[in-house]
Coordinates of C-alpha atoms in Angstrom, one line a residue:
X1 CA 0.0 0.0 0.3
X2 CA 3.0 2.5 0.7
X3 CA 4.7 1.7 -2.6
X4 CA 1.7 2.5 -4.4
X5 CA 0.8 5.8 -2.5
X6 CA 4.4 6.7 -3.7
X7 CA 3.6 5.8 -6.8
X8 CA 0.4 8.1 -7.1
X9 CA 2.2 11.0 -5.6
X10 CA 4.9 10.8 -7.8
X11 CA 2.2 10.5 -10.7
X12 CA 0.2 13.6 -9.3
X13 CA 3.5 15.5 -9.3
X14 CA 4.5 14.3 -12.8
X15 CA 1.2 15.2 -13.8
X16 CA 1.5 18.9 -11.8
X17 CA 4.8 19.8 -13.3
X18 CA 3.5 19.2 -16.9
X19 CA 0.8 20.9 -16.5
X20 CA 2.8 24.0 -15.3
X21 CA 5.1 23.8 -18.0
X22 CA 1.9 23.3 -20.9
X23 CA -0.4 25.5 -19.9
X24 CA -0.9 29.1 -18.8
X25 CA -4.0 31.0 -18.0
X26 CA -5.3 34.1 -19.8
X27 CA -4.0 37.5 -17.9
X28 CA -7.8 38.0 -17.5
X29 CA -8.5 35.2 -15.3
X30 CA -8.2 35.8 -11.5
X31 CA -8.9 32.4 -9.9
X32 CA -6.6 30.4 -7.3
X33 CA -3.7 28.7 -8.0
X34 CA -5.2 25.3 -7.2
X35 CA -8.3 25.9 -9.1
X36 CA -6.2 26.6 -12.4
X37 CA -4.0 23.9 -11.7
X38 CA -7.3 21.4 -11.8
X39 CA -8.9 23.2 -15.0
X40 CA -5.3 22.7 -16.8
X41 CA -5.6 19.1 -16.3
X42 CA -9.1 18.5 -17.2
X43 CA -8.6 20.6 -20.1
X44 CA -5.3 18.9 -21.3
X45 CA -7.2 15.4 -20.6
X46 CA -9.8 16.4 -22.6
X47 CA -7.7 17.4 -25.1
X48 CA -5.2 14.5 -25.5
X49 CA -8.3 12.1 -25.9
X50 CA -9.8 13.7 -28.7
X51 CA -6.2 14.3 -30.0
X52 CA -6.5 10.4 -29.6
X53 CA -9.9 9.7 -31.4
X54 CA -8.7 11.9 -34.4
X55 CA -5.7 9.9 -34.5
X56 CA -7.8 6.3 -34.6
X57 CA -5.8 5.6 -31.1
X58 CA -7.5 3.8 -28.1
X59 CA -8.7 0.6 -30.3
X60 CA -11.6 1.7 -31.0
X61 CA -12.8 1.5 -34.7
X62 CA -16.3 3.2 -35.1
X63 CA -18.1 4.4 -38.5
X64 CA -17.0 8.0 -39.3
X65 CA -19.9 10.4 -39.9
X66 CA -20.6 12.5 -43.0
X67 CA -20.0 15.9 -42.7
X68 CA -21.1 18.1 -44.8
X69 CA -18.2 20.4 -46.4
X70 CA -15.5 18.5 -44.4
X71 CA -12.4 18.7 -46.7
X72 CA -11.9 15.3 -48.6
X73 CA -15.1 13.9 -47.4
X74 CA -17.0 11.7 -49.8
X75 CA -20.4 12.3 -51.1
X76 CA -23.1 10.6 -49.1
X77 CA -24.8 7.5 -50.6
X78 CA -28.4 8.2 -52.0
X79 CA -30.0 5.6 -50.7
X80 CA -33.4 6.6 -52.1
X81 CA -34.8 6.6 -55.7
X82 CA -37.7 8.9 -56.8
X83 CA -40.4 9.2 -54.0
X84 CA -43.9 9.3 -55.0
X85 CA -47.2 10.7 -53.0
X86 CA -50.1 9.7 -54.3
X87 CA -53.6 8.1 -54.2
X88 CA -55.4 10.3 -51.4
X89 CA -58.0 8.7 -49.0
X90 CA -60.3 10.1 -47.1
X91 CA -60.2 8.1 -43.7
X92 CA -62.8 8.5 -40.3
X93 CA -61.2 6.9 -37.3
X94 CA -63.5 4.6 -35.3
X95 CA -63.6 5.0 -31.7
X96 CA -64.5 7.5 -29.2
X97 CA -62.1 9.5 -29.2
X98 CA -61.4 9.3 -33.0
X99 CA -60.9 13.1 -34.3
X100 CA -62.4 14.3 -37.8
X101 CA -61.9 12.8 -40.8
X102 CA -58.4 12.9 -42.4
X103 CA -56.6 12.5 -45.8
X104 CA -54.2 9.5 -46.0
X105 CA -51.7 9.4 -48.9
X106 CA -49.6 6.5 -50.6
X107 CA -45.8 6.9 -50.2
X108 CA -43.9 5.1 -53.0
X109 CA -40.2 4.2 -52.6
X110 CA -37.7 3.2 -55.0
X111 CA -34.1 1.8 -54.3
X112 CA -31.5 4.1 -55.5
X113 CA -29.0 2.6 -58.2
X114 CA -26.7 5.1 -56.5
X115 CA -25.6 6.7 -59.7
X116 CA -22.3 4.6 -60.3
X117 CA -20.9 5.2 -56.8
X118 CA -18.1 2.4 -56.2
X119 CA -18.5 3.4 -52.1
X120 CA -22.1 3.7 -52.1
X121 CA -22.8 -0.4 -51.6
X122 CA -19.9 -0.2 -49.4
X123 CA -21.1 2.5 -46.9
X124 CA -25.0 1.2 -47.3
X125 CA -24.1 -2.4 -46.2
X126 CA -21.4 -0.7 -43.4
X127 CA -23.8 1.3 -42.3
X128 CA -27.1 -1.1 -42.8
X129 CA -29.5 1.0 -44.5
X130 CA -30.6 -1.2 -47.5
X131 CA -34.3 -0.9 -48.3
X132 CA -36.3 -3.3 -50.1
X133 CA -36.2 -2.6 -53.8
X134 CA -39.9 -1.2 -53.8
X135 CA -42.3 -0.4 -50.8
X136 CA -45.9 1.4 -50.5
X137 CA -46.7 3.1 -47.1
X138 CA -49.8 5.3 -46.0
X139 CA -49.1 8.2 -44.4
X140 CA -51.0 11.4 -43.0
X141 CA -50.4 14.8 -42.4
X142 CA -49.5 14.0 -38.8
X143 CA -46.6 11.9 -39.7
X144 CA -44.9 14.6 -41.8
X145 CA -45.3 16.8 -38.8
X146 CA -43.8 14.1 -36.6
X147 CA -40.8 13.0 -39.0
X148 CA -39.7 16.7 -39.4
X149 CA -39.7 16.9 -35.2
X150 CA -37.4 13.6 -34.9
X151 CA -35.1 14.4 -37.8
X152 CA -34.8 17.6 -36.0
X153 CA -33.4 15.9 -32.6
X154 CA -31.4 13.1 -35.0
X155 CA -29.7 15.7 -37.2
X156 CA -28.3 18.4 -35.1
X157 CA -27.4 21.9 -36.9
X158 CA -28.3 20.4 -40.0
X159 CA -30.8 23.0 -42.0
X160 CA -34.0 20.7 -43.1
X161 CA -35.9 21.9 -46.2
X162 CA -39.4 23.4 -45.2
X163 CA -42.3 21.2 -44.7
X164 CA -45.3 22.2 -45.9
X165 CA -47.6 24.2 -43.8
X166 CA -51.0 23.2 -42.2
X167 CA -53.6 25.9 -43.9
X168 CA -55.5 27.6 -41.7
X169 CA -58.7 27.4 -43.6
X170 CA -58.2 23.2 -43.0
X171 CA -59.7 23.6 -39.4
X172 CA -63.0 24.6 -40.7
X173 CA -63.4 21.6 -43.3
X174 CA -61.9 19.2 -41.3
X175 CA -64.6 19.6 -38.7
X176 CA -67.2 19.0 -41.8
X177 CA -68.0 16.0 -43.6
X178 CA -66.8 17.7 -46.6
X179 CA -63.7 17.4 -47.8
X180 CA -61.9 19.2 -50.5
X181 CA -60.2 16.4 -53.3
X182 CA -58.6 19.4 -55.0
X183 CA -57.0 20.4 -51.6
X184 CA -55.8 16.7 -50.9
X185 CA -54.1 16.0 -54.5
X186 CA -52.4 19.6 -54.3
X187 CA -51.0 18.4 -50.8
X188 CA -50.1 15.7 -51.9
X189 CA -47.6 17.2 -54.6
X190 CA -46.2 19.4 -51.8
X191 CA -45.5 16.6 -49.8
X192 CA -44.2 14.4 -52.8
X193 CA -41.9 17.3 -52.8
X194 CA -40.7 17.5 -49.7
X195 CA -39.8 13.7 -49.2
X196 CA -37.8 14.6 -52.5
X197 CA -35.7 17.2 -50.8
X198 CA -35.5 14.8 -47.4
X199 CA -34.1 11.7 -49.7
X200 CA -31.4 14.6 -51.8
X201 CA -30.4 15.9 -48.2
X202 CA -26.8 14.9 -47.6
X203 CA -27.5 14.5 -43.4
X204 CA -31.4 13.8 -43.4
X205 CA -31.0 11.6 -46.1
X206 CA -29.1 9.4 -44.4
X207 CA -31.2 9.1 -41.0
X208 CA -32.7 6.0 -40.0
X209 CA -35.8 7.9 -39.0
X210 CA -36.3 8.7 -42.7
X211 CA -35.9 4.8 -43.4
X212 CA -38.7 3.9 -40.9
X213 CA -40.9 6.5 -42.0
X214 CA -40.6 5.5 -45.7
X215 CA -40.4 1.4 -45.5
X216 CA -42.4 0.6 -42.1
X217 CA -45.4 -1.3 -43.6
X218 CA -47.2 -0.7 -40.2
X219 CA -48.8 2.3 -38.7
X220 CA -46.0 4.7 -37.8
X221 CA -47.5 5.5 -35.0
X222 CA -46.6 1.8 -33.2
X223 CA -43.2 3.3 -33.3
X224 CA -43.5 6.8 -32.5
X225 CA -46.0 7.1 -29.4
X226 CA -46.4 10.8 -30.3
X227 CA -48.9 9.9 -33.7
X228 CA -50.2 6.8 -31.8
X229 CA -53.7 5.7 -33.2
X230 CA -54.5 5.7 -29.4
X231 CA -55.4 9.2 -28.0
X232 CA -54.2 8.5 -24.2
X233 CA -50.6 7.4 -25.5
X234 CA -50.7 10.1 -28.0
X235 CA -51.3 13.0 -25.2
X236 CA -48.9 11.4 -22.5
X237 CA -46.1 11.8 -25.4
X238 CA -46.8 14.9 -26.5
X239 CA -47.0 16.6 -22.9
X240 CA -43.6 16.4 -22.2
X241 CA -42.2 18.0 -24.8
X242 CA -44.8 20.9 -25.0
X243 CA -42.9 23.3 -22.3
X244 CA -40.0 23.4 -24.8
X245 CA -41.9 24.2 -27.7
X246 CA -43.5 27.0 -26.2
X247 CA -40.1 28.2 -24.9
X248 CA -38.5 27.5 -28.5
X249 CA -41.0 29.6 -30.2
X250 CA -41.2 32.4 -28.0
X251 CA -37.2 33.0 -27.9
X252 CA -36.8 32.3 -31.5
X253 CA -38.8 35.3 -33.2
X254 CA -36.3 38.2 -32.8
X255 CA -32.9 36.9 -31.4
X256 CA -29.5 38.3 -32.0
X257 CA -27.6 34.6 -33.1
X258 CA -24.3 36.4 -31.8
X259 CA -24.5 37.5 -28.8
X260 CA -26.1 34.2 -27.9
X261 CA -23.4 32.0 -29.5
X262 CA -20.9 34.5 -27.3
X263 CA -23.2 33.9 -24.4
X264 CA -23.3 30.2 -25.1
X265 CA -19.6 29.7 -24.7
X266 CA -18.6 29.7 -28.5
X267 CA -14.7 29.9 -29.4
X268 CA -15.1 29.3 -33.1
X269 CA -13.9 32.7 -34.4
X270 CA -15.3 31.2 -38.0
X271 CA -18.5 30.2 -36.9
X272 CA -19.5 33.6 -34.8
X273 CA -18.7 35.6 -37.6
X274 CA -20.9 33.3 -39.6
X275 CA -23.3 33.4 -37.3
X276 CA -23.3 37.4 -37.5
X277 CA -23.8 37.5 -41.3
X278 CA -26.2 35.0 -41.3
X279 CA -28.2 36.7 -38.9
X280 CA -28.0 40.2 -40.8
X281 CA -28.8 38.1 -44.1
X282 CA -32.0 36.5 -42.5
X283 CA -32.9 39.5 -41.2
X284 CA -32.8 41.7 -44.3
X285 CA -34.6 37.9 -46.1
X286 CA -37.6 38.2 -43.3
X287 CA -38.4 41.8 -43.9
X288 CA -37.9 41.7 -47.5
X289 CA -39.4 38.9 -49.1
X290 CA -43.2 39.9 -47.6
X291 CA -42.5 42.7 -49.2
X292 CA -41.9 41.6 -52.7
X293 CA -45.1 38.9 -52.1
X294 CA -47.3 42.1 -51.2
X295 CA -45.9 43.5 -54.2
X296 CA -47.1 40.8 -56.7
X297 CA -50.6 40.9 -54.8
X298 CA -51.1 44.0 -55.8
X299 CA -50.0 43.8 -59.2
X300 CA -52.6 40.7 -59.8
X301 CA -55.2 43.0 -58.2
X302 CA -54.2 45.5 -60.5
X303 CA -54.8 43.9 -63.5
X304 CA -58.0 42.3 -61.8
X305 CA -59.6 45.7 -61.3
X306 CA -58.3 46.6 -64.9
X307 CA -59.8 43.7 -66.5
X308 CA -63.3 44.1 -64.6
X309 CA -63.1 48.0 -65.1
X310 CA -62.5 47.0 -68.7
X311 CA -66.0 44.9 -68.8
X312 CA -67.8 47.6 -67.1
X313 CA -66.7 49.9 -70.2
X314 CA -67.6 47.5 -72.7
X315 CA -71.1 47.2 -71.3
X316 CA -71.4 51.3 -71.1
X317 CA -70.0 51.2 -74.9
X318 CA -72.9 48.7 -76.2
X319 CA -75.6 50.8 -74.0
X320 CA -74.6 54.1 -75.4
X321 CA -73.9 52.4 -79.3
X322 CA -77.4 53.4 -80.4
X323 CA -77.6 56.9 -79.3
X324 CA -74.0 58.2 -79.7
X325 CA -71.6 55.9 -82.0
X326 CA -68.8 58.3 -82.3
X327 CA -68.5 58.3 -78.1
X328 CA -69.1 54.2 -78.6
X329 CA -66.3 53.8 -80.5
X330 CA -63.8 56.1 -77.9
X331 CA -65.5 53.8 -75.5
X332 CA -64.7 50.7 -77.6
X333 CA -60.8 51.7 -77.8
X334 CA -60.8 52.0 -73.9
X335 CA -62.3 49.1 -73.1
X336 CA -60.0 47.2 -75.4
X337 CA -57.0 48.8 -73.7
X338 CA -58.0 48.3 -70.3
X339 CA -58.6 44.8 -70.8
X340 CA -54.8 44.0 -72.6
X341 CA -54.1 45.9 -70.0
X342 CA -55.5 43.5 -67.5
X343 CA -54.4 40.4 -69.3
X344 CA -50.9 41.6 -69.4
X345 CA -50.5 42.5 -65.7
X346 CA -52.0 39.6 -64.7
X347 CA -49.6 37.7 -66.7
X348 CA -46.9 39.9 -64.9
X349 CA -48.0 38.9 -61.7
X350 CA -47.5 34.8 -62.5
X351 CA -44.3 35.1 -64.1
X352 CA -43.3 37.3 -61.0
X353 CA -44.9 34.9 -58.5
X354 CA -42.9 32.4 -60.5
X355 CA -39.6 33.2 -60.3
X356 CA -39.9 34.6 -56.7
X357 CA -40.3 30.9 -55.5
X358 CA -36.7 30.7 -54.6
X359 CA -36.9 34.0 -52.5
X360 CA -39.8 32.5 -50.7
X361 CA -38.2 28.9 -50.5
X362 CA -35.0 30.9 -48.7
X363 CA -37.4 32.8 -46.5
X364 CA -39.3 29.8 -44.8
X365 CA -35.6 28.0 -44.7
X366 CA -34.8 31.2 -42.1
X367 CA -36.6 29.6 -39.6
X368 CA -34.9 26.0 -39.9
X369 CA -31.6 27.8 -40.1
X370 CA -32.0 29.4 -36.3
X371 CA -33.2 26.0 -35.6
X372 CA -29.8 24.7 -36.8
X373 CA -27.6 27.3 -35.0
X374 CA -30.0 26.9 -31.6
X375 CA -28.9 23.1 -31.8
X376 CA -25.4 24.9 -31.5
X377 CA -26.1 26.6 -28.7
X378 CA -27.1 23.8 -27.2
X379 CA -23.7 21.5 -27.8
X380 CA -22.0 24.4 -26.3
X381 CA -24.1 24.5 -23.4
X382 CA -24.0 20.9 -22.8
X383 CA -19.9 21.2 -23.6
X384 CA -19.4 23.9 -20.8
X385 CA -21.4 22.1 -18.3
X386 CA -19.7 18.9 -18.8
X387 CA -16.7 20.7 -18.2
X388 CA -17.3 22.1 -15.5
X389 CA -18.2 19.1 -14.0
X390 CA -14.9 17.6 -15.3
X391 CA -13.0 20.1 -13.6
X392 CA -15.1 19.7 -10.1
X393 CA -14.1 16.6 -10.0
X394 CA -10.6 17.1 -10.8
X395 CA -10.4 19.5 -8.1
X396 CA -12.2 16.5 -5.7
X397 CA -9.6 14.3 -6.9
X398 CA -6.6 16.6 -6.3
X399 CA -7.8 17.4 -2.8
X400 CA -8.2 13.9 -1.8
X401 CA -4.5 12.7 -3.2
X402 CA -2.9 15.2 -1.3
X403 CA -5.0 13.9 1.6
X404 CA -3.7 10.7 0.7
X405 CA -0.3 11.9 0.6
X406 CA -0.3 14.0 4.0
X407 CA -2.2 11.8 6.0
X408 CA -2.4 8.2 4.4
X409 CA -6.0 8.5 3.7
X410 CA -8.2 5.8 2.7
X411 CA -7.1 4.1 -0.7
X412 CA -10.6 2.8 -2.2
X413 CA -12.1 6.4 -0.9
X414 CA -9.8 7.3 -3.5
X415 CA -10.0 4.9 -6.2
X416 CA -13.8 5.6 -6.0
X417 CA -12.6 9.1 -7.3
X418 CA -10.1 8.3 -9.7
X419 CA -13.3 6.5 -11.2
X420 CA -15.8 9.2 -11.0
X421 CA -13.0 11.7 -12.4
X422 CA -12.4 9.3 -15.4
X423 CA -16.3 9.1 -16.0
X424 CA -16.6 12.5 -15.8
X425 CA -13.4 13.2 -18.1
X426 CA -15.6 10.8 -21.0
X427 CA -18.6 12.4 -20.9
X428 CA -16.8 16.0 -20.8
X429 CA -15.1 14.7 -24.4
X430 CA -18.0 13.2 -25.4
X431 CA -19.8 16.9 -25.4
X432 CA -16.7 18.2 -26.8
X433 CA -16.6 15.9 -29.8
X434 CA -21.0 16.4 -29.9
X435 CA -20.1 20.1 -30.5
X436 CA -17.6 20.1 -32.5
X437 CA -19.6 18.0 -34.7
X438 CA -22.7 20.0 -34.6
X439 CA -20.5 22.9 -35.7
X440 CA -19.0 21.2 -38.5
X441 CA -22.6 20.1 -39.8
X442 CA -23.5 24.0 -39.3
X443 CA -21.0 25.3 -41.5
X444 CA -21.5 22.5 -44.1
X445 CA -25.1 23.3 -44.4
X446 CA -25.0 26.7 -44.3
X447 CA -22.2 26.9 -47.4
X448 CA -24.5 24.6 -48.9
X449 CA -27.5 26.8 -48.8
X450 CA -25.4 29.7 -49.7
X451 CA -24.2 28.0 -52.9
X452 CA -27.8 26.9 -53.7
X453 CA -29.0 30.5 -52.9
X454 CA -26.2 32.2 -55.3
X455 CA -27.3 29.8 -58.2
X456 CA -31.2 30.6 -57.6
X457 CA -31.4 34.0 -56.8
X458 CA -28.8 35.0 -59.8
X459 CA -31.5 33.0 -62.3
X460 CA -34.6 34.3 -60.2
X461 CA -33.3 38.1 -60.6
X462 CA -32.4 38.1 -64.3
X463 CA -36.2 36.6 -64.7
X464 CA -37.6 39.3 -62.6
X465 CA -35.9 41.6 -64.9
X466 CA -36.5 40.7 -67.9
X467 CA -40.2 39.9 -67.1
X468 CA -40.9 43.9 -65.9
X469 CA -39.0 44.8 -68.6
X470 CA -41.2 42.9 -71.4
X471 CA -44.5 43.6 -69.4
X472 CA -43.7 47.7 -69.3
X473 CA -42.7 47.7 -72.7
X474 CA -45.6 45.8 -73.9
X475 CA -47.9 48.0 -71.4
X476 CA -46.7 51.1 -72.9
X477 CA -47.4 49.9 -76.4
X478 CA -50.8 49.2 -76.0
X479 CA -51.4 52.9 -74.3
X480 CA -49.5 54.1 -77.1
X481 CA -51.9 52.3 -79.9
X482 CA -54.9 53.4 -78.0
X483 CA -53.5 56.9 -78.2
X484 CA -53.1 56.6 -81.7
X485 CA -56.4 55.6 -82.2
X486 CA -57.7 58.3 -80.3
X487 CA -55.7 61.2 -82.2
X488 CA -56.5 59.4 -85.6
X489 CA -60.5 59.3 -84.7
X490 CA -62.6 62.4 -86.4
X491 CA -65.5 63.0 -83.7
X492 CA -66.9 65.3 -85.9
X493 CA -66.9 68.3 -83.5

């Protein structure tokens, strides 16, 4: 026992000398020397463990996770072919707690050919994500909402495609027996686009959550309690997450992303700069896109009103044709100009609405990007908490080592503190690794969205400019022609 105690004291002194030699605290930190050595010791242990894991040491041969934008990372295999959403079916559940009628959709998916990627087959076999050649399942809109929530938990830091929103008028329609088939077909197309966007996503497309959603033949409520067909099971699952969702919804409306990251302990300069830039961009997008949509709506309304006015003038022309033919001809020219102006304006509004779609898509993505930055902040807070716990355990261990060296304390109690310190270090290493993975995923996702935005917005701006130019020229020529007809008409006055 004395030999083991002497060996422990020697190891402790060696560790403290190494800490004093290679770790220097900032001048702004004013804590005691003992706490400084303890914090340094814990941070060095975490740093060494991370370096060992990055170098492949420790005997662990885990599966490497794909991080978007990482240097040298191969593209992830495409696991799914085209996903179809067809055959909307109106269903009325039985039972006392059955809700109103709802639509279910047939989701068909085919296995991807992997586009000739040689590594796709091996990666799929490694991750055990092979899917059947073709599957068809039925899902309702509630299941898509649960899919998005579970993907957010499974893929922190990822910017997911925007999910189709539930229309406000559907609450009235669902309470009645009349259900719109046209709405169901439109919603099926929206859900099909959403599922294909998820399948092509570099992070969500590899998730087992999406695989279960697309391939589980039974009701998905058997695996996800929050969408269970049993009302009691569903209420029990939803009650636990209600408080967190309400807090998230109230705090993420107006937030300064950079300040929140600094408060959470962000120490990556690139992510801080990215948070500042993206905060400014998202603020501008949130303010500008609704104004663009409002301008397009006003333009569409202007075209409709011009057409209505032209029709009324045409009726007036017919009424006075017998009493005043000359004035009737003038009203006919005006009516023709108003009708042509209205048709061209409505066509312009349709063209601008189609060209504005990429801007609307980025506007809806702002919410999901804020969620991705919130995932990074949550990971930073967990990292700080685990580091603090590791530092406290290291301080307790050093105190008991000192007592054991001076007073020959109990070896069993010292061993227990050593085990607790090692466990705290492992938790801290895991939290640091998780925060780094979320940060790398966030950087890659923001870069991916930025490259897509650069291509789509450049093409949309060209279409917007050319459509406005052509429409203005055509409308000017319409009224120039009407003016020339007015001037060439002999009123006989």
